[in-house]
Coordinates of C-alpha atoms in Angstrom, one line a residue:
M1 CA 0.0 0.0 0.0
P2 CA 1.8 3.2 -1.1
L3 CA 0.6 5.3 1.7
R4 CA 1.7 8.9 1.7
F5 CA 2.6 9.1 5.4
A6 CA 3.5 12.8 5.5
A7 CA 0.2 13.8 3.9
L8 CA -1.8 11.5 6.3
I9 CA -0.1 13.1 9.3
A10 CA -0.6 16.6 8.0
H11 CA -4.3 16.0 7.5
A12 CA -5.1 13.9 10.5
A13 CA -6.5 16.7 12.5
V14 CA -9.1 17.8 9.9
A15 CA -12.5 18.1 11.5
L16 CA -15.3 15.7 10.7
A17 CA -17.4 18.7 9.5
L18 CA -15.0 19.1 6.6
A19 CA -14.3 15.5 5.8
C20 CA -18.0 14.4 5.9
G21 CA -19.6 17.5 4.5
L22 CA -21.3 18.8 7.7
G23 CA -20.1 22.4 7.4
P24 CA -21.9 25.2 5.6
A25 CA -20.8 23.8 2.2
T26 CA -20.7 20.1 1.6
A27 CA -17.3 18.8 0.8
Q28 CA -17.2 15.6 -1.2
P29 CA -14.4 13.1 -0.5
Q30 CA -11.7 13.1 -3.1
P31 CA -10.5 9.5 -3.5
R32 CA -7.3 8.8 -5.4
A33 CA -7.9 7.9 -9.0
V34 CA -7.3 4.4 -10.2
P35 CA -4.7 4.1 -13.0
A36 CA -6.1 4.3 -16.5
E37 CA -7.0 1.3 -18.6
S38 CA -4.8 0.6 -21.6
P39 CA -6.6 0.6 -24.9
A40 CA -6.3 -3.2 -25.0
S41 CA -8.4 -3.5 -21.8
L42 CA -11.3 -1.4 -23.0
L43 CA -14.6 -3.3 -23.0
K44 CA -16.2 -4.3 -26.2
L45 CA -19.9 -4.8 -25.5
N46 CA -22.6 -6.5 -27.6
L47 CA -25.5 -4.2 -26.8
P48 CA -29.0 -5.1 -27.7
D49 CA -31.1 -2.9 -29.9
V50 CA -34.3 -3.4 -27.8
V51 CA -37.1 -1.0 -27.6
V52 CA -37.1 1.3 -24.5
T53 CA -39.0 4.4 -23.4
D54 CA -37.4 7.5 -21.9
H55 CA -38.8 9.9 -19.2
R56 CA -40.3 12.1 -21.9
G57 CA -42.4 9.1 -23.1
Q58 CA -40.4 8.8 -26.4
T59 CA -39.9 5.2 -27.7
R60 CA -36.4 4.5 -29.0
R61 CA -34.1 1.7 -30.0
F62 CA -31.5 1.3 -27.3
A63 CA -28.3 0.7 -29.2
S64 CA -28.9 2.4 -32.6
E65 CA -30.7 5.5 -31.3
L66 CA -29.7 6.2 -27.7
L67 CA -26.1 5.1 -28.1
R68 CA -25.3 6.8 -31.3
D69 CA -21.8 7.8 -32.5
R70 CA -20.8 10.2 -29.8
P71 CA -19.5 10.1 -26.2
V72 CA -22.1 8.6 -23.9
L73 CA -22.3 7.9 -20.1
V74 CA -24.5 5.0 -19.0
N75 CA -25.5 4.2 -15.4
F76 CA -28.2 2.3 -13.6
I77 CA -30.7 3.7 -11.0
F78 CA -34.1 3.1 -9.6
T79 CA -36.4 5.8 -8.3
S80 CA -37.2 4.3 -4.9
C81 CA -33.4 3.9 -4.1
T82 CA -32.5 5.4 -0.8
T83 CA -28.7 5.0 -1.0
V84 CA -26.4 5.9 -4.0
C85 CA -28.9 6.7 -6.8
S86 CA -29.5 10.3 -5.9
P87 CA -25.9 11.1 -5.2
M88 CA -24.8 9.3 -8.4
T89 CA -27.3 11.4 -10.4
A90 CA -25.8 14.6 -8.8
I91 CA -22.3 13.4 -9.6
L92 CA -23.2 12.7 -13.2
K93 CA -24.8 16.2 -13.5
S94 CA -21.7 17.8 -12.2
A95 CA -19.5 15.8 -14.6
R96 CA -21.8 16.8 -17.5
E97 CA -21.5 20.5 -16.5
R98 CA -17.7 20.3 -16.3
L99 CA -17.4 18.6 -19.6
A100 CA -19.7 21.1 -21.3
A101 CA -17.6 23.9 -19.9
S102 CA -14.5 22.4 -21.3
G103 CA -16.1 22.2 -24.8
R104 CA -17.4 18.6 -24.6
G105 CA -21.1 19.5 -25.1
D106 CA -21.6 16.5 -27.3
L107 CA -22.0 14.2 -24.4
Q108 CA -25.2 12.1 -24.0
L109 CA -26.3 10.5 -20.7
V110 CA -28.5 7.5 -20.3
S111 CA -29.7 6.4 -16.8
I112 CA -31.4 3.0 -16.9
T113 CA -33.8 1.9 -14.2
V114 CA -33.3 -1.6 -12.8
D115 CA -36.9 -1.5 -11.6
P116 CA -38.9 -1.1 -14.9
L117 CA -42.1 -2.6 -13.5
A118 CA -42.3 0.3 -11.0
D119 CA -40.4 3.0 -12.8
T120 CA -42.8 4.3 -15.4
P121 CA -41.9 7.2 -17.7
E122 CA -43.9 9.5 -15.4
R123 CA -41.9 8.4 -12.3
L124 CA -38.6 8.8 -14.1
R125 CA -39.6 12.3 -15.2
S126 CA -40.5 13.3 -11.7
Y127 CA -37.2 11.8 -10.4
A128 CA -35.1 13.6 -13.1
S129 CA -37.0 16.9 -12.6
A130 CA -36.4 16.9 -8.9
R131 CA -32.7 16.6 -9.5
G132 CA -32.4 19.1 -12.3
A133 CA -31.6 16.4 -14.8
A134 CA -34.6 16.3 -17.0
E135 CA -33.5 18.5 -19.9
G136 CA -31.1 18.1 -22.8
D137 CA -29.5 14.9 -23.9
W138 CA -30.1 13.0 -20.7
H139 CA -32.5 10.1 -21.0
F140 CA -33.9 8.2 -18.1
V141 CA -34.9 4.9 -19.5
T142 CA -37.4 2.2 -18.7
G143 CA -39.0 -0.7 -20.8
S144 CA -40.2 -4.2 -20.5
R145 CA -38.5 -6.5 -17.9
A146 CA -37.1 -8.5 -20.8
S147 CA -35.6 -5.5 -22.5
I148 CA -34.0 -4.1 -19.4
D149 CA -32.6 -7.5 -18.4
A150 CA -31.1 -7.8 -21.9
I151 CA -29.4 -4.5 -21.4
L152 CA -28.2 -5.4 -17.9
A153 CA -26.8 -8.7 -19.1
A154 CA -24.9 -6.9 -21.9
F155 CA -23.2 -4.7 -19.4
G156 CA -22.4 -7.7 -17.2
L157 CA -24.8 -6.8 -14.4
P158 CA -27.3 -8.9 -12.4
T159 CA -30.7 -9.4 -14.0
G160 CA -34.2 -10.4 -12.8
G161 CA -35.1 -7.3 -10.8
R162 CA -32.4 -7.8 -8.1
L163 CA -32.5 -4.1 -7.0
D164 CA -30.0 -4.6 -4.1
D165 CA -27.3 -5.8 -6.5
H166 CA -27.0 -2.7 -8.6
T167 CA -23.8 -0.7 -8.2
P168 CA -22.7 2.9 -8.7
M169 CA -20.8 2.0 -11.8
V170 CA -20.7 4.4 -14.8
F171 CA -19.9 3.1 -18.3
V172 CA -18.1 5.6 -20.6
G173 CA -18.6 4.8 -24.3
Q174 CA -16.7 6.5 -27.1
G175 CA -15.7 5.9 -30.7
Q176 CA -17.0 3.9 -33.6
P177 CA -17.2 1.0 -33.1
Q178 CA -18.0 2.0 -29.6
R179 CA -15.6 0.8 -26.9
W180 CA -16.3 1.2 -23.2
Q181 CA -14.6 1.9 -19.9
R182 CA -16.0 1.4 -16.4
V183 CA -15.7 4.1 -13.8
Y184 CA -16.7 3.7 -10.1
G185 CA -19.1 6.6 -9.8
L186 CA -18.5 7.4 -6.2
A187 CA -15.0 8.5 -7.1
G188 CA -16.7 11.7 -8.1
P189 CA -17.1 14.0 -11.1
S190 CA -13.4 14.3 -11.7
A191 CA -13.0 10.5 -12.3
I192 CA -15.8 10.5 -14.9
V193 CA -14.4 13.6 -16.6
A194 CA -11.0 12.1 -16.7
A195 CA -12.3 8.9 -18.3
V196 CA -14.2 10.9 -21.0
Q197 CA -11.1 13.0 -21.7
G198 CA -8.8 10.0 -21.6
G199 CA -7.1 11.1 -18.4
G200 CA -7.6 7.7 -16.7
A201 CA -9.9 7.1 -13.8
A202 CA -11.3 3.9 -15.2
L203 CA -11.3 0.5 -13.4
P204 CA -9.3 -2.3 -14.8
Q205 CA -11.4 -4.7 -16.9
A206 CA -10.4 -7.8 -15.1
A207 CA -8.7 -9.0 -11.9
R208 CA -8.4 -7.4 -8.5
L209 CA -5.9 -4.6 -7.9
T210 CA -2.9 -6.1 -6.2
V211 CA -1.6 -5.1 -2.8
T212 CA 2.0 -3.8 -2.9
A213 CA 4.0 -5.0 0.1
P214 CA 6.0 -2.5 2.2
P215 CA 9.8 -2.7 2.2
A216 CA 11.2 -5.7 4.0
A217 CA 12.3 -3.6 7.0
E218 CA 8.8 -2.4 7.5
T219 CA 6.9 -5.7 6.9
P220 CA 5.0 -6.9 10.0
A221 CA 6.6 -10.0 11.3
G222 CA 3.6 -11.7 12.8
T223 CA 3.7 -10.7 16.5
E224 CA 2.3 -7.5 17.9
A225 CA 5.7 -6.2 19.0
A226 CA 7.4 -7.0 15.7
A227 CA 4.4 -5.5 13.8
L228 CA 4.7 -2.2 15.6
Q229 CA 8.5 -2.0 15.7
G230 CA 8.9 -1.2 12.0
W231 CA 6.4 1.6 12.2
Q232 CA 7.9 3.3 15.2
G233 CA 8.8 6.5 13.3
L234 CA 5.3 6.9 12.1
R235 CA 3.8 6.1 15.5
D236 CA 6.0 8.9 17.0
A237 CA 4.8 11.4 14.5
A238 CA 1.2 10.3 15.1
A239 CA 1.7 10.8 18.9
R240 CA 3.0 14.3 18.3
Q241 CA -0.1 15.0 16.1
A242 CA -2.4 13.5 18.7
E243 CA -1.3 15.9 21.4
G244 CA -2.6 18.8 19.4
A245 CA -5.7 17.3 18.0
A246 CA -8.8 19.4 18.7
P247 CA -12.3 18.0 18.8
A248 CA -15.1 19.5 16.7
R249 CA -18.6 19.8 18.0
L250 CA -21.2 19.1 15.4
A251 CA -24.4 20.6 16.8
G252 CA -27.8 20.5 15.1
R253 CA -27.2 17.7 12.7
D254 CA -29.4 14.8 11.9
A255 CA -26.9 12.0 12.8
A256 CA -29.0 9.1 11.5
S257 CA -29.5 10.8 8.2
H258 CA -25.9 11.9 7.8
F259 CA -24.0 8.8 9.0
T260 CA -26.7 6.7 7.3
N261 CA -28.7 3.9 9.0
L262 CA -28.0 1.4 6.2
P263 CA -28.1 -2.4 7.0
L264 CA -24.7 -3.9 7.4
L265 CA -23.2 -7.1 8.8
T266 CA -20.8 -7.6 11.7
H267 CA -18.7 -10.5 12.7
D268 CA -20.1 -10.6 16.2
R269 CA -23.7 -9.2 16.1
G270 CA -25.0 -10.3 12.7
P271 CA -27.2 -7.8 10.8
V272 CA -27.2 -4.3 12.2
R273 CA -28.3 -0.8 11.2
F274 CA -25.2 1.4 11.1
Y275 CA -26.3 4.4 13.1
D276 CA -28.9 2.9 15.4
D277 CA -26.9 -0.2 16.4
L278 CA -23.3 1.0 16.2
I279 CA -23.2 4.7 16.7
R280 CA -26.2 6.0 18.5
G281 CA -25.5 7.2 22.1
R282 CA -22.0 5.7 22.0
V283 CA -18.4 6.7 22.2
V284 CA -16.8 5.2 19.1
L285 CA -13.5 4.6 17.3
V286 CA -13.9 4.1 13.6
H287 CA -11.4 3.2 10.9
A288 CA -11.2 1.4 7.6
F289 CA -9.2 -1.7 6.7
F290 CA -9.4 -5.0 4.8
A291 CA -8.5 -8.5 5.9
S292 CA -6.1 -9.4 3.1
C293 CA -4.1 -6.1 3.5
K294 CA -0.3 -6.8 3.6
D295 CA 0.7 -3.4 4.8
V296 CA -0.6 -1.0 7.4
C297 CA -3.7 -2.9 8.5
S298 CA -1.8 -5.4 10.6
P299 CA 0.1 -2.9 12.8
V300 CA -3.1 -0.7 13.0
G301 CA -5.1 -3.8 14.2
A302 CA -2.4 -4.6 16.8
N303 CA -2.3 -1.0 17.9
L304 CA -6.1 -0.8 18.3
A305 CA -6.1 -4.1 20.3
R306 CA -3.6 -2.4 22.7
A307 CA -5.8 0.7 22.8
Q308 CA -8.9 -1.4 23.6
Q309 CA -7.1 -2.9 26.6
A310 CA -5.9 0.6 27.7
L311 CA -9.4 2.0 27.4
A312 CA -10.9 -0.8 29.4
A313 CA -8.4 -0.1 32.2
A314 CA -8.7 3.7 32.1
P315 CA -10.9 5.1 35.0
G316 CA -13.9 7.3 34.2
I317 CA -14.2 6.5 30.5
G318 CA -16.8 3.7 30.3
P319 CA -17.6 1.5 27.3
V320 CA -16.1 2.5 23.9
Q321 CA -17.3 0.8 20.7
L322 CA -14.6 0.0 18.1
L323 CA -15.7 -0.2 14.5
S324 CA -13.4 -1.7 11.8
I325 CA -15.1 -1.2 8.4
S326 CA -13.9 -3.3 5.5
V327 CA -13.1 -1.5 2.3
D328 CA -13.3 -4.9 0.6
P329 CA -16.8 -6.1 1.6
V330 CA -17.2 -8.6 -1.2
A331 CA -14.2 -10.6 0.0
D332 CA -14.5 -9.9 3.7
T333 CA -17.4 -12.0 4.8
P334 CA -18.6 -12.1 8.5
E335 CA -16.9 -15.5 8.9
L336 CA -13.6 -14.3 7.5
L337 CA -13.8 -11.2 9.7
D338 CA -14.5 -13.4 12.8
A339 CA -11.3 -15.2 12.2
Y340 CA -9.5 -11.9 11.6
A341 CA -10.8 -10.6 14.9
N342 CA -9.7 -13.7 16.8
R343 CA -6.2 -13.3 15.4
L344 CA -6.1 -9.8 16.8
G345 CA -7.5 -10.8 20.2
A346 CA -10.4 -8.4 19.8
R347 CA -12.6 -8.1 22.9
A348 CA -16.3 -7.6 23.2
G349 CA -17.2 -4.1 21.9
W350 CA -15.1 -4.3 18.8
S351 CA -17.1 -5.0 15.7
F352 CA -15.7 -5.8 12.3
V353 CA -18.1 -4.5 9.7
T354 CA -19.0 -5.6 6.2
G355 CA -22.2 -6.0 4.1
K356 CA -23.5 -5.3 0.7
K357 CA -20.9 -3.4 -1.2
E358 CA -23.2 -0.5 -2.1
N359 CA -24.1 0.1 1.5
V360 CA -20.6 -0.2 2.9
D361 CA -19.3 2.1 0.2
W362 CA -21.9 4.7 1.1
V363 CA -21.1 4.5 4.8
L364 CA -17.4 5.0 4.1
H365 CA -18.2 7.8 1.7
K366 CA -20.2 9.6 4.5
L367 CA -17.3 9.2 6.9
G368 CA -14.8 10.5 4.4
L369 CA -13.1 7.1 4.2
Y370 CA -14.2 5.8 0.8
V371 CA -11.5 5.0 -1.8
P372 CA -12.1 3.3 -5.2
D373 CA -8.9 1.3 -4.7
K374 CA -8.8 -0.6 -1.4
T375 CA -5.0 -0.4 -1.2
Q376 CA -5.2 3.4 -1.0
H377 CA -7.4 3.5 2.1
Q378 CA -6.4 6.0 4.9
A379 CA -4.8 4.9 8.1
A380 CA -7.2 7.4 9.9
L381 CA -9.1 6.9 13.1
W382 CA -12.3 8.8 13.9
I383 CA -13.0 9.2 17.6
G384 CA -16.5 10.4 18.4
N385 CA -19.0 10.9 21.2
D386 CA -22.5 10.7 19.7
R387 CA -24.0 12.0 22.9
T388 CA -22.3 15.3 22.6
N389 CA -21.8 15.3 18.8
T390 CA -18.1 15.7 19.3
W391 CA -15.5 14.2 17.0
L392 CA -11.8 14.3 16.3
K393 CA -9.4 12.5 13.9
L394 CA -6.1 10.8 14.7
H395 CA -3.7 8.6 12.8
A396 CA -4.6 5.0 13.6
L397 CA -1.0 4.3 14.7
A398 CA -1.2 7.0 17.4
P399 CA 0.0 5.2 20.6
P400 CA -2.7 3.7 22.9
E401 CA -2.1 6.3 25.6
A402 CA -2.7 9.1 23.0
I403 CA -6.0 7.4 21.9
V404 CA -7.1 7.2 25.5
A405 CA -6.3 10.9 25.9
A406 CA -8.3 11.7 22.8
V407 CA -11.3 9.8 24.0
R408 CA -11.2 11.8 27.2
R409 CA -11.2 15.0 25.1
V410 CA -14.4 14.0 23.3
L411 CA -16.0 13.2 26.6

């Protein structure tokens, strides 16, 4: 994991109001871009020319009329979606405006419902109008179940009305014959603009991104002491930063709405709602990791295990909930996370969190911890007191005594 340690230290005291968009102006997370695809890895899709209907009630042929010979963005939504669909529509709108301002006004957008039985042209028109996306060359498309399933299958997506399986993927099509790139939409407008302009924010066509191991001198050696020894310089810097970290009080916010109350899975408690079951009324430590990580996750886990012991022994603090949220929820099943927790010696009150990728991604996004490439996740630790709406941010390798002191500050 090529972590930029100096940048992480410098930014570790940024308030949650900025990282999560709780201030006067919403600040979107800016994940690092994934390297561009090479021309050889562009997708060649055999798209069906089925009949569809757009939000204006116009009947069109999908491949020959909607996807004509010019740049096109395609994504998938449904109007009753309560997670990523509205934010994705806003991201596409912003990308469209940026491209138009740069002289790329020839772009066409096509948003296809995965719920065609419920999403009539009228519902799609209402959805688009409410988001300022109903005008111009942007088509919100529905059709028969068979037609939509044929389109989904051509893009390699689940069919049969499986609403929960849709993802915030954007397909960028250009050229004749048209070739395609995939962009993870939550990476933001810049990633989409870069893909259209050839700047490279597209996801590789096949295979997972690999984890780059740290230099041998820094590789965790298996035991807690050895794992932490190679990171001593970083821990010292994190300790110095922790001494000056100032909490931010977030008054007057709807916490359940902001942090989301999406359904997730934990290794120890089974299905949960994120805010109600893991945040509400609690003092919490939150960070991101993934179980197959070969770099900073192991020493961070060992450090947090020591911090959990120190917090349990500290007088006047009370229960503290630790949350380790996987940035690789497809691979990190509850069973795998249970084994991971056992290896760390995690005690009661430390939940390892996974779930449907769409939900986990959105929770991470709201916490300012989302990245499109799991190997680029931050070694950041949020410390929060939901009872007082007070939060601060440390480096996750801050020494246990510094974490205990930070918890006292949010109390």
